[in-house]
Amino acid sequence: MANQHKHPVRGLRGIDDDLWADFATATANAESDRSAEVRQFIEWYVHRPGAQRPERPAQEVERPSG
């Protein structure tokens, strides 16, 4: 089947649309994507051998409007 994914879809609750969009923006220039970053964090969190904590992107400085 063409649309069958290798991994089952996992639902995440408690993440509002703005947070999800900010996460998409933060991973847009990374060498991975949101799923890869979440997976890497979970592997690190549960102490999988060889897992490393994901690197956070540099924080952009918000400039006051006006």
Coordinates of N, CA and C in Angstrom, one line a residue:
M1 N 0.8 -1.2 0.0 CA 0.0 0.0 0.0 C 0.9 1.2 0.0
A2 N 0.6 2.2 -0.8 CA 1.4 3.4 -1.0 C 1.4 4.3 0.2
N3 N 0.3 4.4 0.9 CA 0.1 5.4 2.0 C 0.4 4.7 3.4
Q4 N 0.8 3.5 3.4 CA 1.1 2.9 4.7 C 2.5 3.3 5.2
H5 N 2.5 3.8 6.4 CA 3.8 4.3 7.0 C 4.5 3.2 7.7
K6 N 5.8 3.4 7.8 CA 6.6 2.4 8.5 C 6.3 2.3 10.0
H7 N 6.0 3.4 10.6 CA 5.7 3.5 12.0 C 4.3 3.9 12.2
P8 N 3.6 3.4 13.3 CA 2.3 3.9 13.5 C 2.3 5.4 14.0
V9 N 1.2 6.0 13.7 CA 1.0 7.4 14.0 C 0.7 7.5 15.6
R10 N 1.5 8.4 16.2 CA 1.3 8.6 17.7 C 0.7 9.9 17.9
G11 N -0.3 10.0 18.7 CA -1.0 11.3 19.0 C -0.4 11.9 20.2
L12 N -0.2 13.2 20.1 CA 0.3 14.0 21.3 C -0.8 14.9 21.7
R13 N -1.1 14.9 23.0 CA -2.1 15.9 23.4 C -1.5 16.9 24.3
G14 N -2.1 18.0 24.5 CA -1.6 19.1 25.3 C -0.6 20.0 24.7
I15 N -0.5 19.9 23.4 CA 0.4 20.8 22.6 C -0.5 21.7 21.8
D16 N -0.5 23.0 22.1 CA -1.4 23.9 21.4 C -0.8 24.2 20.0
D17 N -1.6 24.8 19.2 CA -1.2 25.0 17.8 C -0.1 26.0 17.7
D18 N 0.0 27.0 18.5 CA 1.1 28.0 18.5 C 2.4 27.3 18.9
L19 N 2.4 26.4 19.9 CA 3.6 25.7 20.3 C 4.1 24.8 19.2
W20 N 3.1 24.1 18.6 CA 3.5 23.1 17.5 C 4.1 23.9 16.3
A21 N 3.5 25.1 16.0 CA 4.0 25.9 14.9 C 5.4 26.4 15.2
D22 N 5.6 26.8 16.4 CA 7.0 27.3 16.8 C 8.0 26.2 16.7
F23 N 7.6 25.0 17.1 CA 8.5 23.8 17.0 C 8.8 23.5 15.5
A24 N 7.8 23.6 14.7 CA 8.0 23.4 13.2 C 9.0 24.5 12.7
T25 N 8.9 25.7 13.1 CA 9.8 26.8 12.7 C 11.2 26.5 13.2
A26 N 11.3 26.0 14.5 CA 12.6 25.8 15.1 C 13.3 24.6 14.4
T27 N 12.6 23.7 13.9 CA 13.2 22.5 13.2 C 13.3 22.7 11.7
A28 N 12.8 23.8 11.2 CA 12.8 24.0 9.7 C 14.2 24.0 9.1
N29 N 15.1 24.6 9.9 CA 16.5 24.7 9.4 C 17.4 23.7 9.9
A30 N 16.8 22.7 10.6 CA 17.7 21.7 11.2 C 17.8 20.6 10.2
E31 N 18.7 19.6 10.5 CA 18.9 18.5 9.6 C 17.9 17.4 9.8
S32 N 16.9 17.6 10.7 CA 15.9 16.6 11.0 C 14.5 17.3 10.9
D33 N 13.6 16.7 11.5 CA 12.2 17.2 11.5 C 11.6 17.1 12.9
R34 N 10.4 17.5 13.1 CA 9.8 17.4 14.4 C 9.8 16.0 14.9
S35 N 9.4 15.0 14.1 CA 9.3 13.7 14.6 C 10.7 13.2 15.0
A36 N 11.7 13.5 14.3 CA 13.1 13.0 14.6 C 13.5 13.7 15.9
E37 N 13.2 15.0 16.1 CA 13.6 15.6 17.4 C 12.9 15.1 18.6
V38 N 11.6 14.8 18.4 CA 10.8 14.2 19.5 C 11.4 12.8 19.8
R39 N 11.6 12.0 18.8 CA 12.2 10.7 19.0 C 13.5 10.7 19.7
Q40 N 14.4 11.6 19.3 CA 15.7 11.8 19.9 C 15.6 12.1 21.4
F41 N 14.6 13.0 21.7 CA 14.4 13.4 23.1 C 13.9 12.2 23.9
I42 N 13.0 11.5 23.4 CA 12.4 10.3 24.1 C 13.5 9.3 24.4
E43 N 14.3 9.0 23.4 CA 15.4 8.0 23.5 C 16.4 8.5 24.6
W44 N 16.7 9.8 24.6 CA 17.6 10.3 25.7 C 16.9 10.2 27.0
Y45 N 15.7 10.5 27.1 CA 14.9 10.6 28.4 C 14.8 9.2 29.0
V46 N 14.7 8.2 28.2 CA 14.6 6.8 28.8 C 15.9 6.1 28.8
H47 N 17.0 6.8 28.6 CA 18.4 6.3 28.8 C 18.7 5.2 27.8
R48 N 18.3 5.3 26.6 CA 18.7 4.4 25.6 C 20.2 4.5 25.4
P49 N 20.9 3.3 25.2 CA 22.3 3.4 25.0 C 22.7 4.2 23.8
G50 N 23.6 5.1 24.0 CA 24.1 6.0 22.9 C 23.3 7.2 22.6
A51 N 22.1 7.3 23.3 CA 21.2 8.4 23.0 C 21.8 9.7 23.5
Q52 N 21.7 10.8 22.8 CA 22.1 12.1 23.3 C 21.0 13.1 23.3
R53 N 21.0 14.0 24.2 CA 20.0 15.0 24.3 C 20.0 15.9 23.1
P54 N 18.9 16.2 22.5 CA 18.8 17.0 21.3 C 19.4 18.4 21.6
E55 N 20.0 19.0 20.6 CA 20.5 20.4 20.7 C 19.4 21.3 20.5
R56 N 19.3 22.4 21.3 CA 18.3 23.4 21.0 C 18.9 24.4 20.1
P57 N 18.0 25.0 19.2 CA 18.5 26.0 18.3 C 18.8 27.3 19.1
A58 N 19.6 28.2 18.5 CA 19.8 29.4 19.2 C 18.5 30.2 19.3
Q59 N 18.4 30.9 20.4 CA 17.1 31.6 20.6 C 17.2 32.9 19.9
E60 N 16.2 33.2 19.1 CA 16.1 34.5 18.4 C 15.7 35.6 19.4
V61 N 16.3 36.7 19.3 CA 16.0 37.8 20.1 C 14.8 38.5 19.6
E62 N 13.7 38.6 20.4 CA 12.5 39.3 20.0 C 12.7 40.8 20.2
R63 N 12.4 41.5 19.1 CA 12.6 43.0 19.2 C 11.2 43.6 19.4
P64 N 11.2 44.6 20.3 CA 9.9 45.3 20.6 C 9.4 46.0 19.4
S65 N 8.1 45.9 19.2 CA 7.5 46.5 18.0 C 7.2 48.0 18.3
G66 N 7.3 48.8 17.3 CA 6.9 50.2 17.5 C 7.9 51.2 17.1

